[in-house]
Coordinates of C-alpha atoms and ligand atoms in Angstrom, one line a residue:
X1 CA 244.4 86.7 93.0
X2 CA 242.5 83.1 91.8
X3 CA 240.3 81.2 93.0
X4 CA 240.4 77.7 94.1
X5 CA 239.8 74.5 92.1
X6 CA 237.9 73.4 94.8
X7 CA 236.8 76.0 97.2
X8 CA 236.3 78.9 95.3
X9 CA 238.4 80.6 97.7
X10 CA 240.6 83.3 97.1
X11 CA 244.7 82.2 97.0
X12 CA 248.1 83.3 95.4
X13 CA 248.8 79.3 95.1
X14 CA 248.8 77.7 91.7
X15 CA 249.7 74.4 90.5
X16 CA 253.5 74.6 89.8
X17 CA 253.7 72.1 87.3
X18 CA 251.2 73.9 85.1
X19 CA 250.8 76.9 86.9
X20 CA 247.5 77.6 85.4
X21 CA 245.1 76.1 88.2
X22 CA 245.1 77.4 91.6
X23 CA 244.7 76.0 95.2
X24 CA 243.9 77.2 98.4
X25 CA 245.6 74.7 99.9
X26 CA 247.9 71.3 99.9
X27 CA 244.8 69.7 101.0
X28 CA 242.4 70.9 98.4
X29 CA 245.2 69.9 95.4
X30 CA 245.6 66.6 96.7
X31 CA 242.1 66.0 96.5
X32 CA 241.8 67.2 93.0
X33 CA 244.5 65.6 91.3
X34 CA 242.3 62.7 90.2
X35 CA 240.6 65.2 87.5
X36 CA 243.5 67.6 86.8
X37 CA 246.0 65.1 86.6
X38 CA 245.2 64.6 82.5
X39 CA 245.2 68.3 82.4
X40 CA 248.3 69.2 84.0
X41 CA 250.9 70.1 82.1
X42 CA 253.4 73.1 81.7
X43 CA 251.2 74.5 78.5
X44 CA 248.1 75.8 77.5
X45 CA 246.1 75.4 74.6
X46 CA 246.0 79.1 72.9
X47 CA 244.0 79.6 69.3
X48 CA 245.3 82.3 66.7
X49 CA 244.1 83.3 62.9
X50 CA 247.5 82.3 61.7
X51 CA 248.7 79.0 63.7
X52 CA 245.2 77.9 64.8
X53 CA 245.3 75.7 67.6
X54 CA 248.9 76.0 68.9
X55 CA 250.7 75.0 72.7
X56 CA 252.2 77.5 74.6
X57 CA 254.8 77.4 77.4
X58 CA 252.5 78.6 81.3
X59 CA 256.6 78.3 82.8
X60 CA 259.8 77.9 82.0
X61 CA 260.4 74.2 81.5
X62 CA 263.9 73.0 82.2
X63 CA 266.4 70.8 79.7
X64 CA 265.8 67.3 79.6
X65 CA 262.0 67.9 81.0
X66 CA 258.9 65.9 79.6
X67 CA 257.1 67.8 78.4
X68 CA 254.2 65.4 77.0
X69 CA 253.4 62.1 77.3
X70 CA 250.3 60.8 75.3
X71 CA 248.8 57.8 74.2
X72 CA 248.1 57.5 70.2
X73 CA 244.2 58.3 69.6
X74 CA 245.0 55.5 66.7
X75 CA 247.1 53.5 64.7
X76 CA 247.7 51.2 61.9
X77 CA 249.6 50.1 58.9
X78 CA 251.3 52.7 56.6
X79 CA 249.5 53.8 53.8
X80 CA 252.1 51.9 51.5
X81 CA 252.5 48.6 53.9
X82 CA 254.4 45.3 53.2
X83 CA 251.7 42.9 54.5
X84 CA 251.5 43.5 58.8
X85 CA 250.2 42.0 61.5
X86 CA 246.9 43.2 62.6
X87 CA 247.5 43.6 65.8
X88 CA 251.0 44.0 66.9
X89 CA 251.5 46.1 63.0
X90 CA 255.5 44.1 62.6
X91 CA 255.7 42.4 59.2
X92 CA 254.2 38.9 58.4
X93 CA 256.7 35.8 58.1
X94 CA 255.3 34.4 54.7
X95 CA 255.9 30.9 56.7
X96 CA 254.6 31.1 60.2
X97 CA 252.0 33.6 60.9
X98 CA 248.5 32.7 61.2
X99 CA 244.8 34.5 60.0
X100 CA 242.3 35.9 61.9
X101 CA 239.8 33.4 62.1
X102 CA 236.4 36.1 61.8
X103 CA 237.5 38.0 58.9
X104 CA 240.9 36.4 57.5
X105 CA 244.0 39.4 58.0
X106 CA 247.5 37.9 58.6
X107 CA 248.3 38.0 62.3
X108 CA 251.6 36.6 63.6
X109 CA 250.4 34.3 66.4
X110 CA 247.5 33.6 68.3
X111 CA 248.0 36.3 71.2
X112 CA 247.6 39.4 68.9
X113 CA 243.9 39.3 67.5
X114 CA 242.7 40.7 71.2
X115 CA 244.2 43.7 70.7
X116 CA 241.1 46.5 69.9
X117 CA 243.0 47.9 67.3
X118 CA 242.0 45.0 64.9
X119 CA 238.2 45.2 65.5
X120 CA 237.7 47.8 63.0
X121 CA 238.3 46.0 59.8
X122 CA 238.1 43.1 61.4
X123 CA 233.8 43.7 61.8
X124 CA 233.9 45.3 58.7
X125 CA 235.6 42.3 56.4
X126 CA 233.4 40.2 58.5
X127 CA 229.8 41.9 57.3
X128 CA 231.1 42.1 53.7
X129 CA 230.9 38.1 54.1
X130 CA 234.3 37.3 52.7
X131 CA 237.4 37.0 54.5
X132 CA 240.4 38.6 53.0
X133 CA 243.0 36.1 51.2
X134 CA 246.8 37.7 51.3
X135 CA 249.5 35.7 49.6
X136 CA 251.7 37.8 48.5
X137 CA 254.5 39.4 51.3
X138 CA 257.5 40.2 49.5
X139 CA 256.7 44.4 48.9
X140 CA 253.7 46.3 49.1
X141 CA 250.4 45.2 49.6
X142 CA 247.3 47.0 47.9
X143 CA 244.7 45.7 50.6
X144 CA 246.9 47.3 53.4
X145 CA 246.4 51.4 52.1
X146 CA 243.2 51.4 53.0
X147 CA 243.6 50.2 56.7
X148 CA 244.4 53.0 58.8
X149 CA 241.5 54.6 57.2
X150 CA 238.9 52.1 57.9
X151 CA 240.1 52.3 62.0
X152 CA 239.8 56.0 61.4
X153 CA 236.3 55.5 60.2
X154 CA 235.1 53.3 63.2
X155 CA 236.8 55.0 65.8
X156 CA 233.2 55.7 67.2
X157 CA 232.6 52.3 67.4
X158 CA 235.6 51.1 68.7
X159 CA 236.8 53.7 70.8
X160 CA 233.7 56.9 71.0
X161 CA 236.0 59.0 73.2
X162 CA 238.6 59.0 71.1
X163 CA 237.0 59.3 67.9
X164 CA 235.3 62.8 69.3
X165 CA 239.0 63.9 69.8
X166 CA 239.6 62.8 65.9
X167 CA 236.5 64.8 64.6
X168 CA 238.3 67.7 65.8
X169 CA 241.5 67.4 63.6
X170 CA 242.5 69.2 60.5
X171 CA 242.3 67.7 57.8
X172 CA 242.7 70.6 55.0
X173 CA 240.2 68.4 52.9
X174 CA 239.8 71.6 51.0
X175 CA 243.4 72.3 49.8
X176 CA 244.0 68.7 49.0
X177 CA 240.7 68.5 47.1
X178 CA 241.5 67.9 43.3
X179 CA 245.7 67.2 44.3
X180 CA 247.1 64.4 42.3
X181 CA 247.7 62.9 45.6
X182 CA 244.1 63.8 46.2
X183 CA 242.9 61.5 43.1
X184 CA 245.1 59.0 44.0
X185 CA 244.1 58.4 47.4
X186 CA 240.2 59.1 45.7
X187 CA 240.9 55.7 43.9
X188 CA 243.1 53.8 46.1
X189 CA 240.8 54.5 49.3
X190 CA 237.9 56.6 48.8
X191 CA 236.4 54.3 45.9
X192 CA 238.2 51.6 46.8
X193 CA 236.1 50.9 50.9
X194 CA 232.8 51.0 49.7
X195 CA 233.6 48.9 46.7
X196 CA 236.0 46.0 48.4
X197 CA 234.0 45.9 51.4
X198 CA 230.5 46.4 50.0
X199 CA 229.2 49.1 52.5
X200 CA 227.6 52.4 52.0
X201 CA 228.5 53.1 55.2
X202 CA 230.3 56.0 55.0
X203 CA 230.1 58.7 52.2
X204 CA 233.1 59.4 49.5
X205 CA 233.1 62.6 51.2
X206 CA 233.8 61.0 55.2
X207 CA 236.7 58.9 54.0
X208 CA 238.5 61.3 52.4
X209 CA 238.1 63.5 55.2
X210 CA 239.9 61.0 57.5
X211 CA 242.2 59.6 54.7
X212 CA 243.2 63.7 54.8
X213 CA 243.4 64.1 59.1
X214 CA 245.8 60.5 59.1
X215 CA 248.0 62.5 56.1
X216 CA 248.5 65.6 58.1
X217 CA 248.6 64.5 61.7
X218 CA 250.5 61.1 61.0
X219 CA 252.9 60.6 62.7
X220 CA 255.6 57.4 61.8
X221 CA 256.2 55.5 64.8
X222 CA 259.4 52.9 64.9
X223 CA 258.3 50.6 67.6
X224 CA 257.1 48.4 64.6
X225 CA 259.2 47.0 61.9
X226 CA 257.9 47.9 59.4
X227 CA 257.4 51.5 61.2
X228 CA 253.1 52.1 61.7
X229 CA 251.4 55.1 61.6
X230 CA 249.6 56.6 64.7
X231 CA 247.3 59.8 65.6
X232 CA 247.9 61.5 69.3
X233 CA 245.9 64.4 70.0
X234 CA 247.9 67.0 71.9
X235 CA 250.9 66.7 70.5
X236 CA 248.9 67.4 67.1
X237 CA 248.8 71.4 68.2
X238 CA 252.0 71.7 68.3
X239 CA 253.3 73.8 65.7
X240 CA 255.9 72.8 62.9
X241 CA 259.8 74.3 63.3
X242 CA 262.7 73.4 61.3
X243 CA 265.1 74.3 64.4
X244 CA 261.6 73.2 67.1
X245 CA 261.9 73.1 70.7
X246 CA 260.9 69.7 71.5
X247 CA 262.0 66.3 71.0
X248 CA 260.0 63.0 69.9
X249 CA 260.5 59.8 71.3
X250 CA 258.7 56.7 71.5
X251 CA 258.2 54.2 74.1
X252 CA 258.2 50.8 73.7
X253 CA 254.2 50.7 73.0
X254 CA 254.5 53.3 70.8
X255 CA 253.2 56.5 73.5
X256 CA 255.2 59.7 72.5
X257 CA 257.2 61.7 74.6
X258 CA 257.8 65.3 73.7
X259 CA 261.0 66.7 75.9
X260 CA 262.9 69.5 75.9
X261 CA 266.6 69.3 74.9
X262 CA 267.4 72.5 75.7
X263 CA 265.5 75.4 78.2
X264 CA 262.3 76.9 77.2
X265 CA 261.0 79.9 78.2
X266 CA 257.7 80.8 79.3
X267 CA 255.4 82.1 76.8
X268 CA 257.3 80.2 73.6
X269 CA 255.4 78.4 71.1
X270 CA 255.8 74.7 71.8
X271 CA 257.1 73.3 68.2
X272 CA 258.2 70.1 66.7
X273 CA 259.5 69.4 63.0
X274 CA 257.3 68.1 60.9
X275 CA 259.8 66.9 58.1
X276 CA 263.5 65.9 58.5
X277 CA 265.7 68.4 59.9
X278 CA 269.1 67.1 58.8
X279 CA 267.5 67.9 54.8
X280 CA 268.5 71.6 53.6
X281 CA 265.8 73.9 52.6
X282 CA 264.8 73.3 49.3
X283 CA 264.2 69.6 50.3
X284 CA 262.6 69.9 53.7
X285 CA 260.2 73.0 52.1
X286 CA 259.2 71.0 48.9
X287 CA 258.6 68.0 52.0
X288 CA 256.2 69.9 53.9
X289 CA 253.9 71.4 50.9
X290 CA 253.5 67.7 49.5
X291 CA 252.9 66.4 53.0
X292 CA 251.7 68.6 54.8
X293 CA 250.7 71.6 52.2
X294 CA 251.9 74.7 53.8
X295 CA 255.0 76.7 52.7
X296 CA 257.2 77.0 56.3
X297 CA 258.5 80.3 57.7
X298 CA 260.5 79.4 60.7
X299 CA 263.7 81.2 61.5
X300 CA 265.7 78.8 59.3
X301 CA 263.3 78.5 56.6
X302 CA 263.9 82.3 55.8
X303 CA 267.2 82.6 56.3
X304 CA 269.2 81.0 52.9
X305 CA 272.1 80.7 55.1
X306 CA 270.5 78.6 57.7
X307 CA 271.6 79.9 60.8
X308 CA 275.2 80.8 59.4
X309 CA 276.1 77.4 58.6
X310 CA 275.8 77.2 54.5
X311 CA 274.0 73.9 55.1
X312 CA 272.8 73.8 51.6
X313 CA 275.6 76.4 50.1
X314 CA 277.4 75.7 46.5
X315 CA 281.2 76.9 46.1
X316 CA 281.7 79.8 43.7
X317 CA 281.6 78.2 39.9
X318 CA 285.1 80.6 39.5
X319 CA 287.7 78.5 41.0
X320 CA 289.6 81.4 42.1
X321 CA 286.4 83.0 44.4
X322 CA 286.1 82.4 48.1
X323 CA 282.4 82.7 48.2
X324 CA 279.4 80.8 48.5
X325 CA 276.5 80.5 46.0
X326 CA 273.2 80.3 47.1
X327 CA 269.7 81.5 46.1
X328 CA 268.9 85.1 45.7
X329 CA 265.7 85.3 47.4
X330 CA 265.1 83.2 50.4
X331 CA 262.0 82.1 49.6
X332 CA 262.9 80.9 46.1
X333 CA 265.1 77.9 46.0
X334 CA 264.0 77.2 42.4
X335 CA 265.3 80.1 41.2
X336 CA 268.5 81.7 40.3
X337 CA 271.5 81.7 42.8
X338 CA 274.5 84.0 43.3
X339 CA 277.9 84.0 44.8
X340 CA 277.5 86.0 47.7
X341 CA 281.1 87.4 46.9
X342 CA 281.6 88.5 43.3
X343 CA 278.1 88.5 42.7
X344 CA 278.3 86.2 39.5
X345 CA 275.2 84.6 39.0
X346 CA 274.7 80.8 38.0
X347 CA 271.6 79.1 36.0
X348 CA 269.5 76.7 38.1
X349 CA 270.9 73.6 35.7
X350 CA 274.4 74.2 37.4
X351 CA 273.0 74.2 41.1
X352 CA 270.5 71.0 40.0
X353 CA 273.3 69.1 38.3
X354 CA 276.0 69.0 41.4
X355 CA 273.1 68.6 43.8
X356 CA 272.0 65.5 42.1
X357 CA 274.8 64.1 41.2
X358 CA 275.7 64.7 44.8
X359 CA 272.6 62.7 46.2
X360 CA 273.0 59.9 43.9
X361 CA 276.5 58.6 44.5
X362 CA 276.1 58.7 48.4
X363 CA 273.1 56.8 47.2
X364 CA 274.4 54.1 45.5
X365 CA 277.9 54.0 47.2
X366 CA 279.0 50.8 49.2
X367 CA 279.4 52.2 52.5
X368 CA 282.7 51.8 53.5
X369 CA 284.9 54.2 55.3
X370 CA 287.1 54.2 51.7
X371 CA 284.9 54.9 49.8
X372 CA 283.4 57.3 52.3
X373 CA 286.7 59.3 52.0
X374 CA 287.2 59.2 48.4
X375 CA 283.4 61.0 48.0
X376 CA 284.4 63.8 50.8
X377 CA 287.8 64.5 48.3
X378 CA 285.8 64.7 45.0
X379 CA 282.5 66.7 46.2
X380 CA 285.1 69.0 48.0
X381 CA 285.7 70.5 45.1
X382 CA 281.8 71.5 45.0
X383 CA 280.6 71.8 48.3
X384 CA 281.5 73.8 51.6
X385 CA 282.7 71.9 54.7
X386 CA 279.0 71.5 56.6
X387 CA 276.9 71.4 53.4
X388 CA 273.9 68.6 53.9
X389 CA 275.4 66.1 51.2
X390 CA 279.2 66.3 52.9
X391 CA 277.3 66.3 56.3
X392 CA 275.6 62.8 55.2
X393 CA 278.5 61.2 54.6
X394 CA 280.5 62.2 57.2
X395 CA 278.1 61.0 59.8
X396 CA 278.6 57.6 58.4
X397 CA 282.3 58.1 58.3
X398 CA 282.0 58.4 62.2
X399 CA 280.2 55.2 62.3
X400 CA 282.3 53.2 59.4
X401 CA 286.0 54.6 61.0
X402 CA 286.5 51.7 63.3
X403 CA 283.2 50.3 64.0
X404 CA 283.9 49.0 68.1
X405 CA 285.7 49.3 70.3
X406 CA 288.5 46.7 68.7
X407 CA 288.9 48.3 65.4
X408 CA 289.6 51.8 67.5
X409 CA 292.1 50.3 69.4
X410 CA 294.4 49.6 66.3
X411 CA 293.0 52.4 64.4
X412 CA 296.3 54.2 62.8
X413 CA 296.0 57.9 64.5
X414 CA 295.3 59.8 61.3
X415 CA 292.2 58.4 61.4
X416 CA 290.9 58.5 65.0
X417 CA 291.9 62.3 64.4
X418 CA 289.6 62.3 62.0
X419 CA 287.0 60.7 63.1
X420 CA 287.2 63.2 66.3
X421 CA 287.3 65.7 64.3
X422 CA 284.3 64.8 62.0
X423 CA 282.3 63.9 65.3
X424 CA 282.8 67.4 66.8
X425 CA 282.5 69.2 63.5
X426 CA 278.9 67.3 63.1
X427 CA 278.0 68.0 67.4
X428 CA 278.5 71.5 66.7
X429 CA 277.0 71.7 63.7
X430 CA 273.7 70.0 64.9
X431 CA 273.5 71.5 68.3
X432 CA 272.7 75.1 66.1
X433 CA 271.0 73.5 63.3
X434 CA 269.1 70.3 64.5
X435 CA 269.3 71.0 68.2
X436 CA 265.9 68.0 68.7
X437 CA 267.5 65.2 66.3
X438 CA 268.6 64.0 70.0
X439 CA 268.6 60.3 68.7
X440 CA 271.5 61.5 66.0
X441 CA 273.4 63.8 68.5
X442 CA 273.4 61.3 70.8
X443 CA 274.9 58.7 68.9
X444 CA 277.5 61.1 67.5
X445 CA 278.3 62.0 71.3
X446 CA 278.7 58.1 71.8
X447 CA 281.2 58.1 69.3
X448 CA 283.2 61.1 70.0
X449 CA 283.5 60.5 73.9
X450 CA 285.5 57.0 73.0
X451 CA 287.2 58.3 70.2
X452 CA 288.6 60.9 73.0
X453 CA 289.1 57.7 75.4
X454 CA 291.2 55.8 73.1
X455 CA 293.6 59.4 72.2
X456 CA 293.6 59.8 75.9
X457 CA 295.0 56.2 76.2
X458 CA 297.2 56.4 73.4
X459 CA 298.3 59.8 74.9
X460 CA 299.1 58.1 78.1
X461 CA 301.0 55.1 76.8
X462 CA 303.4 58.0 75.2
X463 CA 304.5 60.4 77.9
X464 CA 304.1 61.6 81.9
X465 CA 300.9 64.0 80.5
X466 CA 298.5 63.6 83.3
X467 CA 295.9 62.7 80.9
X468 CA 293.2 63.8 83.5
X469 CA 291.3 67.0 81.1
X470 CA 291.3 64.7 78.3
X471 CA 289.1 62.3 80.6
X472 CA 287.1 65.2 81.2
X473 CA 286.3 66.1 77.8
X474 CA 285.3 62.4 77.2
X475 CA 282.9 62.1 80.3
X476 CA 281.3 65.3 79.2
X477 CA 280.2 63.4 75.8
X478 CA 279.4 60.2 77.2
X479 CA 277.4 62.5 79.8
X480 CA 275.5 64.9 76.6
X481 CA 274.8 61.1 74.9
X482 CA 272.9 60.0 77.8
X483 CA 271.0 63.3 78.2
X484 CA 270.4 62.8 74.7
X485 CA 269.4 59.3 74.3
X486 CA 267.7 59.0 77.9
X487 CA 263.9 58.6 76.4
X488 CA 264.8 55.8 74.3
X489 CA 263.8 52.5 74.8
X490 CA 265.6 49.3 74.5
X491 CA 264.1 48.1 71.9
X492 CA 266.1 50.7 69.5
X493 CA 269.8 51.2 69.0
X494 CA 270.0 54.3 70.5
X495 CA 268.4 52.4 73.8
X496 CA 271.5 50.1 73.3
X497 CA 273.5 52.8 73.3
X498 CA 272.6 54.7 76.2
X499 CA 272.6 51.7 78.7
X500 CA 276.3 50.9 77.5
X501 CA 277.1 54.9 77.6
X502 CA 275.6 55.1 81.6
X503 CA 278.3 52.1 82.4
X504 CA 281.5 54.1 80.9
X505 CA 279.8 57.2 82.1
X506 CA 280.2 55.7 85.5
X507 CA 283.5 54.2 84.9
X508 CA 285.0 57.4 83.9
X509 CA 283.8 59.2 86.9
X510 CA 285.6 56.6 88.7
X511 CA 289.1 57.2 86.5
X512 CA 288.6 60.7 87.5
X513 CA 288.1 60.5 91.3
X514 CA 291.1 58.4 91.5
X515 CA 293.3 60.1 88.7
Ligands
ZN1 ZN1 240.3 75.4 98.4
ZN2 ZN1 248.7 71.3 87.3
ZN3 ZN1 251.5 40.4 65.8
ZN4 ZN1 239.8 39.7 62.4
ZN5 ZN1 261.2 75.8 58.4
ZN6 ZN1 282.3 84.1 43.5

């Protein structure tokens, strides 16, 4: 038994979006839902010596369910910035923008200096009696790595209920201490706010403290062009997974939404990745100790063959092998590998040359769906079927291999096989390995379900086959991309994409009834 939010009384009721608060009756949660509604949602809070603050699951939350929507406690320019606007943080036109009047940072028109963001260094150029003077926009800007800090800094000023919620971030001051990042942020921030804007307001020790919280609970947000950095609070406990649980999206003014892609049960950690989960390994690993400074265990981290899939796998240096090189121990990418066949063992120079040789021709290739398939032929020869580099390039392929709907209807059939093929190899591939990289799986879906329409068609034109379970299979992907991509908002592709999938999503239904 619990007791009422309200009453006191004893009841068996509890909040069934949360299920952690309980109610005596209808009556008694209606009239509490003014205060629990910012605390309602299907997780709690739990503390351990080994995750620290962490979210946990109080029910099983369904596919496609929100699981969090916050509002960023703060944001601001990246700390390596082209010159932005203060307030709306997109990138100055060098010939029509105009400049705060108080303190003298670009702004693109006259409607953005309201926004509160701006306030921050916009009271603190203004006490140091000087307004600032930007001229140069082409690259980065110096004056801009210190910004985010500075709003970091004033939060108490500008917002005092948020900047309570900032004090209580990590900021791992004490690993980074003495880092070369460390020193370079000591110079480039730390030395550099007092100095520029002549204050002694806050001590050497205070700014690196917040240049250290904006590092590790940073997240980039694309709402902007360039993309800004921003601070939420909740979603800050959740914990990092290379194969997580939830999804990020953004919405237009730059609120995150973490969602479930797939189930989740009740009691699971509530993660997110913190790097890139389409990198192998040895990149994302070496990722998260610069960034973030902690070595991750998750379920793919320690298993060299990442799930079964030989993402980051080597073919056997003898020709005449089957097998797969790849590091001996898992948790040493660096050092020696061996085919997991014959056993031969191969020196970290022969793993480091394919791999970057690898990496620097999908680099600097011209992206064309030629070229494309003349790199898949020659790294073949190197690399399994789903390793990362291959991978790479055959995501493009799906894109460059008739680019609308025009070019697919005179595409010659060996290559809408294979770019049906590469789209389902890459679905399947993600779904195991990247199952929350629901803005790349979408897409992919997008491409695969009209592929399948234009076979179906040609299928059609050829003989009496009622084409009707080939429609199928294409409705189910147009259906999986807008499950996908149903968070994003129109201001991204992937917003694009989902408003023309929901039209042939509906079409096909139609086709089908009638078929
Ligand atoms: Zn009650
Ligand atoms: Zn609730
Ligand atoms: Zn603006
Ligand atoms: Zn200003
Ligand atoms: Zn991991
Ligand atoms: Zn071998």
């Amino acid at each position: 038994m619990n007791s009422c939010n309200v009453c006191q009384a004893e009841t068996k009721n509890k909040c069934s979006n949360c299920n952690q608060v309980a109610y005596c009756s209808v009556q008694h949660q209606k009239q509490d839902w003014k205060s629990h509604k910012s605390n309602c949602h299907p997780f709690r809070v739990a503390h351990n010596e080994l995750l620290g603050r962490h979210l946990v699951a109080t029910r099983n939350i369904k596919p496609y369910e929100i699981v969090l929507k916050e509002a960023p406690l703060m944001r601001g320019p990246a700390q390596i910035s082209v010159p932005v606007c203060m307030g709306c943080l997109n990138a100055i036109e060098p010939n029509d923008h105009i400049t705060c009047d108080k303190c003298g940072w670009p702004l693109c028109g006259p409607e953005c200096p309201t926004l509160d963001e701006h306030k921050a260094e916009c009271q603190l150029t203004e006490a140091r009696g000087q307004k600032v003077n930007v001229q140069e926009f082409n690259g980065p800007h110096p004056l801009y790595t210190c910004v985010s800090t500075v709003r970091c800094l004033l939060l108490n000023e500008t917002n005092p209920a948020n900047a309570e919620k900032f004090q209580q971030l990590e900021s791992l001051e004490q690993t980074r201490r003495g880092s070369n990042q460390w020193k370079a942020d000591l110079a480039s921030i730390g030395q550099f706010i007092p100095k520029f804007f002549r204050t002694q307001k806050f001590s050497e020790e205070e700014i690196m403290r917040a240049v250290g919280a904006l590092q590790i609970n940073g997240h980039e947000v694309p709402t902007s062009d360039p993309p800004h950095v921003a601070v939420f609070y909740t979603a800050s406990f959740t914990e990092n997974s290379c194969v997580p649980n939830l999804a990020k999206s953004f919405t237009k003014n730059g609120h995150c939404i973490l969602w479930a892609p797939k189930a989740i049960k009740k009691g699971a950690n509530l993660s997110i990745c913190y790097s890139d989960a389409v990198w192998g390994t040895a990149d994302r690993q070496r990722h998260l100790m610069q960034t973030k400074l902690f070595k991750c265990s998750c379920e793919r981290c320690v298993d060299v063959t990442e799930l079964g899939t030989y993402y980051s796998a080597l073919k056997c240096e003898d020709r005449k092998c089957t097998g797969l090189l790849l590091p001996i121990k898992a948790d040493d990418w660096n050092g020696c590998w061996r085919c997991r066949e014959c056993q031969k063992q191969v020196q970290r120079k022969y793993v480091d040359g394919i791999l970057e040789r690898a990496g620097k021709d999908i680099q600097s290739m011209e992206k064309t769906a030629e070229n494309g398939f003349k790199y898949l032929k020659h790294y073949e020869k190197w690399l399994p079927p789903q390793h990362y580099h291959l991978s790479e390039v055959k995501i493009l392929q799906v894109q460059l291999i008739a680019k609308d709907q025009k070019e697919l209807m005179v595409l010659p059939d060996e290559q809408l096989q294979l770019k049906l093929k590469y789209a389902k190899e890459l679905i399947e591939l993600y779904e195991i390995l990247a199952p929350c990289e629901v803005r790349m799986l979408g897409t992919l879906c997008f491409e695969l379900h009209s592929a399948i329409a234009e076979h179906t068609r040609r299928v059609a034109l050829q003989s009496n086959l009622s084409p009707k379970e080939m429609l199928e299979e294409s409705l189910l992907y147009v259906e999986k991309c807008v499950n996908y991509l149903q968070y994003e908002s129109d201001i991204f592709v992937e917003g694009h994409i989902l408003k023309q999938a929901k039209i042939n999503r509906d079409a096909l239904r139609m086709v089908i009834r009638i078929s």
